[in-house]
XYZ file of C-alpha atoms in Angstrom:
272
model
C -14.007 12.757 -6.619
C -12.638 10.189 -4.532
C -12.411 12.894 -1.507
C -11.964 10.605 1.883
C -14.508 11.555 4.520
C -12.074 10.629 7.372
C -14.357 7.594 8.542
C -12.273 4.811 6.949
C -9.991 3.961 4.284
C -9.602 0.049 4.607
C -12.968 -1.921 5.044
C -12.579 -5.911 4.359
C -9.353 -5.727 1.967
C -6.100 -7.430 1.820
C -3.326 -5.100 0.377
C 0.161 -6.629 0.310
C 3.334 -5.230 -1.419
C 2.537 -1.298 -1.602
C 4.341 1.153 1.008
C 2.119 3.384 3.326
C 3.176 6.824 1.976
C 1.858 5.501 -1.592
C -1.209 4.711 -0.703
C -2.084 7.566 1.372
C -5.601 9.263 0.921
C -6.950 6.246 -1.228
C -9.718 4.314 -0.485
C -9.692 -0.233 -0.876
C -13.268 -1.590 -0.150
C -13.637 -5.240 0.150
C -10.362 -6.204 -2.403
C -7.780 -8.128 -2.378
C -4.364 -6.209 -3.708
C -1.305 -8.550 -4.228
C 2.030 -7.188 -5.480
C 4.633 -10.164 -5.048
C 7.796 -7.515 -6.407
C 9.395 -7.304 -3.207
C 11.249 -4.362 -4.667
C 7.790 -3.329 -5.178
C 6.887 0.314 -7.129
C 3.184 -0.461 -6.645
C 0.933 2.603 -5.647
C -2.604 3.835 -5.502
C -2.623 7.283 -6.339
C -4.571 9.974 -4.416
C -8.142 10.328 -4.063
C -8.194 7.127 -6.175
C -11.127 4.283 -4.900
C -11.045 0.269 -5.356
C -13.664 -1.943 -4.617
C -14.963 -5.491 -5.023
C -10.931 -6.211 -6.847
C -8.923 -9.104 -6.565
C -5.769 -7.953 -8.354
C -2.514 -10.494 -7.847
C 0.152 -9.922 -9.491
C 4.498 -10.947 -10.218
C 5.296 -7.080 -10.620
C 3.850 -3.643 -9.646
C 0.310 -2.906 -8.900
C -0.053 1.189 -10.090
C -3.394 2.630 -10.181
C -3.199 7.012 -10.477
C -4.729 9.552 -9.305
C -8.359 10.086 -9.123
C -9.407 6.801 -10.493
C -12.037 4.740 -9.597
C -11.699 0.452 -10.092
C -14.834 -1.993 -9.206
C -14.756 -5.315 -9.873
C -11.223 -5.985 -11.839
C -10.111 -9.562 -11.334
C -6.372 -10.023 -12.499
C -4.728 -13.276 -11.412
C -1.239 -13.143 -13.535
C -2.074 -12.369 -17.307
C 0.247 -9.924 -17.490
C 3.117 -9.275 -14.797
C 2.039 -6.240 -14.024
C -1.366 -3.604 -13.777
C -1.086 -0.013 -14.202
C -3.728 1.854 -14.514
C -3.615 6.104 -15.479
C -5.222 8.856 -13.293
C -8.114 9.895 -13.990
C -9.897 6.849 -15.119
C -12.766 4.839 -14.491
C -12.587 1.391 -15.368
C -15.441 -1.471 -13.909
C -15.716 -5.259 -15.314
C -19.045 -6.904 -15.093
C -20.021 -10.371 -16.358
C -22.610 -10.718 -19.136
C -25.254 -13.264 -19.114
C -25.333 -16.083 -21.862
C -28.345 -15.367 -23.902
C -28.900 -15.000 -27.211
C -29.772 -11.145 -27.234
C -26.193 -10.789 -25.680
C -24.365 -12.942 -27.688
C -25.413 -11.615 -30.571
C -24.712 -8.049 -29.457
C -21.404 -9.247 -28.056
C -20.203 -11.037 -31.714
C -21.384 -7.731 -34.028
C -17.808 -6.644 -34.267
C -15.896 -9.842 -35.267
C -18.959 -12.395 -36.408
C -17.706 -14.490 -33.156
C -19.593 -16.052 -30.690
C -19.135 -15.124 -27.155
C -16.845 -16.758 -25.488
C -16.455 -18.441 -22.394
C -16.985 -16.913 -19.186
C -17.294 -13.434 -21.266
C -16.671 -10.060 -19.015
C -17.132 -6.407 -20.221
C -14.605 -3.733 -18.818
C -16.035 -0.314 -18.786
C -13.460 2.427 -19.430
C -13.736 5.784 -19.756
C -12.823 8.898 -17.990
C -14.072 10.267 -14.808
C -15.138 13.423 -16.377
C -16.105 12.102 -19.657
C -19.480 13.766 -20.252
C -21.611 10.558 -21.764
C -24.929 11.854 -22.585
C -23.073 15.263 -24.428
C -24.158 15.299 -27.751
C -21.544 15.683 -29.875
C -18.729 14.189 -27.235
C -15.475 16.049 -26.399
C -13.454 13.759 -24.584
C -12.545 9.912 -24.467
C -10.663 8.532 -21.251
C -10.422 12.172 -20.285
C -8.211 12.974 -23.960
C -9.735 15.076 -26.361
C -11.581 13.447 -28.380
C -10.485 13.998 -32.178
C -6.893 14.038 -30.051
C -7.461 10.035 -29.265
C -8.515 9.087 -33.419
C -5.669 10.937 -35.100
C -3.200 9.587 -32.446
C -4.640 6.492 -32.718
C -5.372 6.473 -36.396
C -9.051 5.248 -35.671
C -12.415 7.171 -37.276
C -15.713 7.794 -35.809
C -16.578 4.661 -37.607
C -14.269 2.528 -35.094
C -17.335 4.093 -32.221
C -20.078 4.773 -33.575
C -22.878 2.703 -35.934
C -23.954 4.167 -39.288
C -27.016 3.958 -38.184
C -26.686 6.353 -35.402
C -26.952 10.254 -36.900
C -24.131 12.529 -36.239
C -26.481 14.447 -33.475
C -26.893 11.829 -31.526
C -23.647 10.624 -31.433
C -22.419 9.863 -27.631
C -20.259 8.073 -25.328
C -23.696 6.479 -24.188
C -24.131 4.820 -27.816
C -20.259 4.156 -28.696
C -19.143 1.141 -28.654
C -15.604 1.817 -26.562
C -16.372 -1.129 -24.370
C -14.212 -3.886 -24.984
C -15.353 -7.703 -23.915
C -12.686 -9.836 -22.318
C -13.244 -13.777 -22.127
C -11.406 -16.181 -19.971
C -10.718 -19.188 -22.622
C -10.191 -22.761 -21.095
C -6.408 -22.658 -21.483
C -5.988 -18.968 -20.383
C -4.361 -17.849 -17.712
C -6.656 -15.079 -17.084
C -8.205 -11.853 -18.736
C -5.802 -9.913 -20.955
C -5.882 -5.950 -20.172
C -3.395 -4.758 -22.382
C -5.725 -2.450 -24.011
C -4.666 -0.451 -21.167
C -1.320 -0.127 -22.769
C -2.829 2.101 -25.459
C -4.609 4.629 -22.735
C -1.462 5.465 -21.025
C 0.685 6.266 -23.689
C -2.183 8.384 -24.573
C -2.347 10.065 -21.393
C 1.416 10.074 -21.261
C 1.641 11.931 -24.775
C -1.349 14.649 -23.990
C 0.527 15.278 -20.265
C 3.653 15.760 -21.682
C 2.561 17.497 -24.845
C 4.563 15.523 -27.582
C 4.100 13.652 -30.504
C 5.466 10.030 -29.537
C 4.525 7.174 -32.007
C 3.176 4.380 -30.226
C 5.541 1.595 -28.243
C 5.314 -1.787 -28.997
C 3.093 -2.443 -26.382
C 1.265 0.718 -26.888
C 0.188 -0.372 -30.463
C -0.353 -3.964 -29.362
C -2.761 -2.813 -27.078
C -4.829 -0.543 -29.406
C -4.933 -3.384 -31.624
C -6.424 -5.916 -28.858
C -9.075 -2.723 -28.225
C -9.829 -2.819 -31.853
C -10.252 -6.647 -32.479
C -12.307 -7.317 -29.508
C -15.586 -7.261 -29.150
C -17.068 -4.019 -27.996
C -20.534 -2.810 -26.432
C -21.515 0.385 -25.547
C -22.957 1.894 -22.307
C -26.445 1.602 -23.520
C -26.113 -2.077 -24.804
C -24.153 -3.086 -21.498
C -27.377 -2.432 -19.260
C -29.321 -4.725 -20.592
C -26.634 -7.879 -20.529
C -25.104 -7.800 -17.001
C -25.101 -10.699 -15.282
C -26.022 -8.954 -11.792
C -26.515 -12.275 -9.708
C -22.962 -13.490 -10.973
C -21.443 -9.967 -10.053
C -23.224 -10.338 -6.619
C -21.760 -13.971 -5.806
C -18.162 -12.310 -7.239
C -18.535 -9.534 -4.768
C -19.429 -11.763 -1.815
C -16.603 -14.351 -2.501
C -13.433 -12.019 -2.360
C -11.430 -13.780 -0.174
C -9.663 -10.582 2.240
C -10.101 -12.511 5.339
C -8.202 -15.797 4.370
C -5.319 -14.083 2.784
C -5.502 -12.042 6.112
C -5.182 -14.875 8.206
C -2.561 -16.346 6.182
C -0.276 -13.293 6.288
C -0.855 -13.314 10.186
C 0.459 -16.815 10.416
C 3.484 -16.290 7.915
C 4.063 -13.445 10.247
C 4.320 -15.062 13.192
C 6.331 -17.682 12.153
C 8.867 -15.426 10.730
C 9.170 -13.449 14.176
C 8.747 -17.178 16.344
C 11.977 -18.369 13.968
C 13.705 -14.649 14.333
C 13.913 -14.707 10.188
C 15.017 -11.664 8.421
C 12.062 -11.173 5.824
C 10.103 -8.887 4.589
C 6.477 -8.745 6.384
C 5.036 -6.070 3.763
């Protein structure tokens, strides 16, 4: 997964604020990857690929090993965006109409909101059409609901039999809205995968952090589709128009000129 193929690893992107050796054998396709820490720990992990991202943000950018981002746009909800090996994890935009609203309010009795996103997450060797599932965000599976003290019930309908139970029918999928006076889209669920992945890795029975737990609680409250729902409500024109207005080139030609300045006036800075 993720193996490079020695043609190119940079094709239209902008990545600022990560060093060369932590980046090495991943792969940025038309992104934009901002880290403004100048003591900067950001890093793309190894055999890891981002495309069509726009991620800016005050602190590290950390995305492990083997992972695979599309579409993420981050502009500053949270200082920073770390993401764990091994996972997938895409955003797409869901059209307003009613079929999709409704499916997008089942959990909480909300509307949608406005300008509602779903974020796909799951991991890159989750099997989804296995019948019963195994694994969750590449966890064992019946690891994830006693560490996280959820219940098949917190995934899965009553309506859907225990054989045919899959990640293709749970609803794991969280929606994330961008509210007038929000600063952006809130992915702290994220919180609760890595200490996940951190506990499984390292074998012990940690209680959840503070941010850990707030994060499984965001996952929880939000509205969630699954795989099979998700399909039929993407908004694929408004993904296109996303996709074809990252703006690489401009913050390209903006670094060039804050480069040249800062060599013209012999400045000691940082041209990272």
């Amino acid at each position: 997964f993720g193996r490079p193929m020695r043609l190119t690893r940079r094709s239209n992107s902008f990545v600022s604020g990560f060093t060369p050796t932590k980046t090495k054998d991943s792969i940025v396709l038309n992104s934009v990857l901002i880290s403004k820490q100048p003591s900067s720990d950001s890093a793309i992990g190894s055999g890891s690929v981002v495309e069509h991202c726009h991620i800016e943000c005050d602190g590290d950018i950390e995305i492990g090993e083997r992972c695979l981002l599309s579409g993420i746009r981050s502009n500053g909800k949270e200082s920073s965006f770390h993401v764990p090996s091994g996972i997938c994890i895409q955003l797409l935009p869901l059209r307003q109409s009613k079929s999709c609203t409704s499916q997008a309010s089942s959990n909480n009795g909300n509307a949608a909101s406005k300008s509602p996103f779903v974020c796909l997450c799951f991991g890159i060797e989750d099997g989804i059409k296995d019948a019963p599932p195994t694994t969750l965000f590449g966890l064992d599976l019946q690891f994830v609901l006693e560490r996280s003290g959820l219940t098949e019930g917190d995934l899965w309908d009553d309506s859907i039999p225990l054989s045919k139970r899959m990640l293709w029918n749970a609803k794991i999928h969280p929606i994330l809205s961008v509210e007038d006076n929000s600063e952006g889209l809130n992915f702290s669920f994220l919180h609760w995968i890595r200490h996940l992945k951190r506990c499984e890795s390292k074998g012990n029975d940690e209680s959840l952090a503070s941010k850990a737990r707030l994060g499984l609680e965001q996952w929880k409250d939000a509205r969630r589709l699954s795989l099979s729902e998700i399909r039929k409500c993407v908004d694929s024109e408004a993904e296109a128009r996303y996709r074809n207005s990252i703006p690489s080139k401009s913050f390209e030609d903006g670094r060039i000129e804050e480069v040249s300045e800062t060599l013209v006036n012999r400045r000691h800075k940082s041209c990272n």
